[in-house]
mmCIF file with all atom_site columns, C-alpha atoms in Angstrom:
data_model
loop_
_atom_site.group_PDB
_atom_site.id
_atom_site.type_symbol
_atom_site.label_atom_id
_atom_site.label_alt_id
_atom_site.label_comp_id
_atom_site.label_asym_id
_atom_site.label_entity_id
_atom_site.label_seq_id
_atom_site.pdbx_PDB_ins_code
_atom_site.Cartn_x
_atom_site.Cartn_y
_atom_site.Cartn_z
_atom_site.occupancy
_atom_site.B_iso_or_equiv
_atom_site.pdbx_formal_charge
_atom_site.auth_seq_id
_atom_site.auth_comp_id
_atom_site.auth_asym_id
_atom_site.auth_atom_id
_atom_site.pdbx_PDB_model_num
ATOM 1  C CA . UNK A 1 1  ? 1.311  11.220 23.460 1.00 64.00 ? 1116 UNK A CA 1
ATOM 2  C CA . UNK A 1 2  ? 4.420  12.270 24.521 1.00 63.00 ? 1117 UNK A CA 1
ATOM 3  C CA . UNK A 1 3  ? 2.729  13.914 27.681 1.00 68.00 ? 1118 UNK A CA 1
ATOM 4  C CA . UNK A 1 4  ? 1.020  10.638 28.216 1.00 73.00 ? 1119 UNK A CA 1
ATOM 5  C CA . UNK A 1 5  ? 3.848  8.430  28.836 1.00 70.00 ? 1120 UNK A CA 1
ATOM 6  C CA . UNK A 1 6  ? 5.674  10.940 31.237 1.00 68.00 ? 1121 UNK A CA 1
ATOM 7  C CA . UNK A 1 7  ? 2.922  10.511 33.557 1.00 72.00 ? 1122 UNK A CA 1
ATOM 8  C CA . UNK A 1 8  ? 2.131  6.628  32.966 1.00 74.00 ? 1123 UNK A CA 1
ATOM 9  C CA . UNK A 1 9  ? 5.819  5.379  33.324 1.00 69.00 ? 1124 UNK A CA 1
ATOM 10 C CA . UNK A 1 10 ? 8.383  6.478  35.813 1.00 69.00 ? 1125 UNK A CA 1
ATOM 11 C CA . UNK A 1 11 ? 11.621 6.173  34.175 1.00 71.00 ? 1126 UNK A CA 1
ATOM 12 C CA . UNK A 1 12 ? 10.370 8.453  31.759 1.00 67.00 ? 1127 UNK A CA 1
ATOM 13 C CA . UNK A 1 13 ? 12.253 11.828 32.367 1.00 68.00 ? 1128 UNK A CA 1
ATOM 14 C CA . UNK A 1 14 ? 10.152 14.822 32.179 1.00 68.00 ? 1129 UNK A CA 1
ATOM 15 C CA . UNK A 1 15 ? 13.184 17.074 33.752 1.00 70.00 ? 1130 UNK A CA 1
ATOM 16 C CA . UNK A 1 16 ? 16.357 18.219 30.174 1.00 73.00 ? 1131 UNK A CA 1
ATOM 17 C CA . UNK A 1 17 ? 18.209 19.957 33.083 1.00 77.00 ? 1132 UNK A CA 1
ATOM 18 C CA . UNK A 1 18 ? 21.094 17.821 32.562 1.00 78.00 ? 1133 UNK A CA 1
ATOM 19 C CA . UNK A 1 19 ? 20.746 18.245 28.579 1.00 77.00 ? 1134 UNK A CA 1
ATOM 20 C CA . UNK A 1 20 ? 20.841 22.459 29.064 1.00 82.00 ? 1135 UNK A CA 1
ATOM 21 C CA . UNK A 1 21 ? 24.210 21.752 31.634 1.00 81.00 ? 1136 UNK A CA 1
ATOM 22 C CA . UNK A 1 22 ? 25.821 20.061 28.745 1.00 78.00 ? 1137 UNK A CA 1
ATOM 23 C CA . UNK A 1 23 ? 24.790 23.038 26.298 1.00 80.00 ? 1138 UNK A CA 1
ATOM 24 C CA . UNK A 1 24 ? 25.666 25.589 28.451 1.00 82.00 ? 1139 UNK A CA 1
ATOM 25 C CA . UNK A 1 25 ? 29.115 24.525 28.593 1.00 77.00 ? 1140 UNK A CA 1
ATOM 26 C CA . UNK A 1 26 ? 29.331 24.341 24.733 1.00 76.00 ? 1141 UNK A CA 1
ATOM 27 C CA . UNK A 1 27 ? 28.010 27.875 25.178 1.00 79.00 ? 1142 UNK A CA 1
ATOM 28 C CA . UNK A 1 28 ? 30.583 29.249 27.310 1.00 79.00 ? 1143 UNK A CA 1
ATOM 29 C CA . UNK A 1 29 ? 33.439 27.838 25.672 1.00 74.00 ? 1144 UNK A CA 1
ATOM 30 C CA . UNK A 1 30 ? 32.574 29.703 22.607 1.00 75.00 ? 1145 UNK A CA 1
ATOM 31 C CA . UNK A 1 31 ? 32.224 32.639 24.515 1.00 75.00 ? 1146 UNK A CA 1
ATOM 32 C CA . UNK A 1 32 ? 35.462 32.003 25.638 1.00 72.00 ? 1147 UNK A CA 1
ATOM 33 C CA . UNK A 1 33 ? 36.851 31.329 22.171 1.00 72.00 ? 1148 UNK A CA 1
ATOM 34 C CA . UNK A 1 34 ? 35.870 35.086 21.115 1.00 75.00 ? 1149 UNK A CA 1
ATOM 35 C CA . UNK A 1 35 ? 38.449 36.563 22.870 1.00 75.00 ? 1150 UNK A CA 1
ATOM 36 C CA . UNK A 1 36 ? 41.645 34.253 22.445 1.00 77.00 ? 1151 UNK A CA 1
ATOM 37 C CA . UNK A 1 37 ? 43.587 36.910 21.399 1.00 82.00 ? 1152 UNK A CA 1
ATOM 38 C CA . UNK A 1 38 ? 44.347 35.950 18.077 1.00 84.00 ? 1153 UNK A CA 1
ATOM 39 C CA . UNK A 1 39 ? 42.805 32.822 15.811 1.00 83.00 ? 1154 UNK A CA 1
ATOM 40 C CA . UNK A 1 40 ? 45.851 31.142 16.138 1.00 88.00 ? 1155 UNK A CA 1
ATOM 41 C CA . UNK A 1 41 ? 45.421 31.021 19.920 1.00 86.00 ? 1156 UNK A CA 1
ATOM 42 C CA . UNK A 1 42 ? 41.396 29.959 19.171 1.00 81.00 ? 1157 UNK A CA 1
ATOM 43 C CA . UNK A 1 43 ? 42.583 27.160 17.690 1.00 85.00 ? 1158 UNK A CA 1
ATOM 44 C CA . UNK A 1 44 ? 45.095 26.153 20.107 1.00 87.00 ? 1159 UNK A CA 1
ATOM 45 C CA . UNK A 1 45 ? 42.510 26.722 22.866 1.00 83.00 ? 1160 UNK A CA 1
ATOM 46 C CA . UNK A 1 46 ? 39.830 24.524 20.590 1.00 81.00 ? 1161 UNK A CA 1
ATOM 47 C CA . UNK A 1 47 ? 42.492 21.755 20.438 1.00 86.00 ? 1162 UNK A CA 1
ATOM 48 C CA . UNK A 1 48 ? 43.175 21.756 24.472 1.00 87.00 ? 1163 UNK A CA 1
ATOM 49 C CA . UNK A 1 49 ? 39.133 21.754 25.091 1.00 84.00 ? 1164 UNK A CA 1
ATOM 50 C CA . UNK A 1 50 ? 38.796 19.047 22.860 1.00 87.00 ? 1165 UNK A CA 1
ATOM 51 C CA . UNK A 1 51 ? 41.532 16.696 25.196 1.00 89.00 ? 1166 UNK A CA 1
ATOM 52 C CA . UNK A 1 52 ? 39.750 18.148 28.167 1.00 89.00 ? 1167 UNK A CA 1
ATOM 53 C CA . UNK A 1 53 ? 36.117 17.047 27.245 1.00 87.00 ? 1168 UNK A CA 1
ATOM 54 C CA . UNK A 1 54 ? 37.240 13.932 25.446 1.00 90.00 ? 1169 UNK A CA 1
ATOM 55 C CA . UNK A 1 55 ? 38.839 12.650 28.912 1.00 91.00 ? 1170 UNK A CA 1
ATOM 56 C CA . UNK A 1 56 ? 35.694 14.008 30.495 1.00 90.00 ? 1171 UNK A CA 1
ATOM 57 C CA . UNK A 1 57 ? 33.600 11.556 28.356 1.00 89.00 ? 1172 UNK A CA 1
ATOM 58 C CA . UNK A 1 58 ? 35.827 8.703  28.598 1.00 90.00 ? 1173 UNK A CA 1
ATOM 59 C CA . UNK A 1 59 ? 36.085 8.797  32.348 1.00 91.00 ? 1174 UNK A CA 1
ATOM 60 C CA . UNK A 1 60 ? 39.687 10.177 33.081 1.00 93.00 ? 1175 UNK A CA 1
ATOM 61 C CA . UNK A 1 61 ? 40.909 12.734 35.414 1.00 93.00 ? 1176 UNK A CA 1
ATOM 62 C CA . UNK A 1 62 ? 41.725 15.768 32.530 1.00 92.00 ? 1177 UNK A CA 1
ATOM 63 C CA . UNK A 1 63 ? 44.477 16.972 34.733 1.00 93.00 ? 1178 UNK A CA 1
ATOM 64 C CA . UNK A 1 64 ? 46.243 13.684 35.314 1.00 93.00 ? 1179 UNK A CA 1
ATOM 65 C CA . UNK A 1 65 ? 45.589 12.855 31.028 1.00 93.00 ? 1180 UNK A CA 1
ATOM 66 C CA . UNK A 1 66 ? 47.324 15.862 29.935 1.00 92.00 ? 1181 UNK A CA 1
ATOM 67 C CA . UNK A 1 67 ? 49.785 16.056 32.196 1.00 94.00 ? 1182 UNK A CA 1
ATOM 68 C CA . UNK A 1 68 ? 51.262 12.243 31.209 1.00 92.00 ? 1183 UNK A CA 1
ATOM 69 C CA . UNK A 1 69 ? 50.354 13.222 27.567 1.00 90.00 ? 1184 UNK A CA 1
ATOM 70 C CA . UNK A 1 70 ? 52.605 16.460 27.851 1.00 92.00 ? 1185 UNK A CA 1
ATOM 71 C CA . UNK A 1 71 ? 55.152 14.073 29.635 1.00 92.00 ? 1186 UNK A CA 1
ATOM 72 C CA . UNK A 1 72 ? 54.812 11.362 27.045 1.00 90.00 ? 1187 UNK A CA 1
ATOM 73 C CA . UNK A 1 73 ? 55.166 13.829 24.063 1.00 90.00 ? 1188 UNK A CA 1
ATOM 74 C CA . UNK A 1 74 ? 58.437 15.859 25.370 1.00 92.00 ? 1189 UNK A CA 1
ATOM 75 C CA . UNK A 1 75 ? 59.831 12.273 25.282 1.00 92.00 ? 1190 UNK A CA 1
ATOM 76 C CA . UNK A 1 76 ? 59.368 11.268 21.788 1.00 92.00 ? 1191 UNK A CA 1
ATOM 77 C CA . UNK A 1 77 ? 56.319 9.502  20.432 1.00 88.00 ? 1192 UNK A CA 1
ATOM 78 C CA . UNK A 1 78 ? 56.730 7.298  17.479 1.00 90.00 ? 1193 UNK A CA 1
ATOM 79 C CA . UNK A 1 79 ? 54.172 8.235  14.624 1.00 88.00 ? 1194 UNK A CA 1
ATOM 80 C CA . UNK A 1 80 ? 52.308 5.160  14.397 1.00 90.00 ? 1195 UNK A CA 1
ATOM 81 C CA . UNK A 1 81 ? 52.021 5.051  18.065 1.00 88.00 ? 1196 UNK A CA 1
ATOM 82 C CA . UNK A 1 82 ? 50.398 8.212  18.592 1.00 87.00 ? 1197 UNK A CA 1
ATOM 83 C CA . UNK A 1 83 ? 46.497 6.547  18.181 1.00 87.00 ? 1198 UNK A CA 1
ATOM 84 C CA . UNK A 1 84 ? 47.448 5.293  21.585 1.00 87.00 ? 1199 UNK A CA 1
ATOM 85 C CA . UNK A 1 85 ? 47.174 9.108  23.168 1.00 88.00 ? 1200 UNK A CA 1
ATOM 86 C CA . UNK A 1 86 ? 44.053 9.546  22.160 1.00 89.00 ? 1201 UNK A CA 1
ATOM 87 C CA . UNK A 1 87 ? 41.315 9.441  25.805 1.00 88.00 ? 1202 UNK A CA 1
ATOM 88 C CA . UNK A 1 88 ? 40.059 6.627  24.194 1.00 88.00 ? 1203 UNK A CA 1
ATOM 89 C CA . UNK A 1 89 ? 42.511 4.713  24.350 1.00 87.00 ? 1204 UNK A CA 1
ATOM 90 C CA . UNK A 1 90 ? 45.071 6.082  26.791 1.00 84.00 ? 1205 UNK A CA 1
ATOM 91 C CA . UNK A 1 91 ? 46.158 3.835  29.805 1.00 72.00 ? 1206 UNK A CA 1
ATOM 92 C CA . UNK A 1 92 ? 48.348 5.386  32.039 1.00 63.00 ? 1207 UNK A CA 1
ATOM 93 C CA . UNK A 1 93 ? 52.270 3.418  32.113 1.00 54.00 ? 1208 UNK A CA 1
#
């Protein structure tokens, strides 16, 4: 069946090439996260991937994100205002 409707409609994608991209970079990040130095520095590296993907996903330059989320942070965030640095649901000021 499944064989069946790749050939009888044509927005039907036959092609997981952009499901295996997504993997492999899953795949190398835990590659990367083997040799971190210590797991004190894993974690630390898990926590910056995290940010970088998360602005990925949500459509922000990762490099522009961090940077005003570094800048935002050295200033002084307020506890109960710090939902507003997550990606989804940082606006740059």
């Amino acid at each position: 069946e499944f064989f069946a409707r790749c050939f009888s409609r044509g927005d039907f994608e036959i092609d997981n090439g952009e499901c295996e991209r997504q993997v492999r970079i899953i795949a190398l990040g835990r590659k990367n996260f083997l040799f971190s130095g210590s797991v004190d520095a894993a974690d630390r590296l898990c926590a910056a991937y995290t940010l970088v993907v998360g602005a990925k996903r949500n459509g922000l330059d990762p490099f522009e994100y961090i940077r005003d989320l570094l800048t935002r942070l050295e200033r002084g965030v307020p506890v109960d205002r710090l939902a507003e640095l997550t990606p989804t649901s940082w606006r740059r000021q």
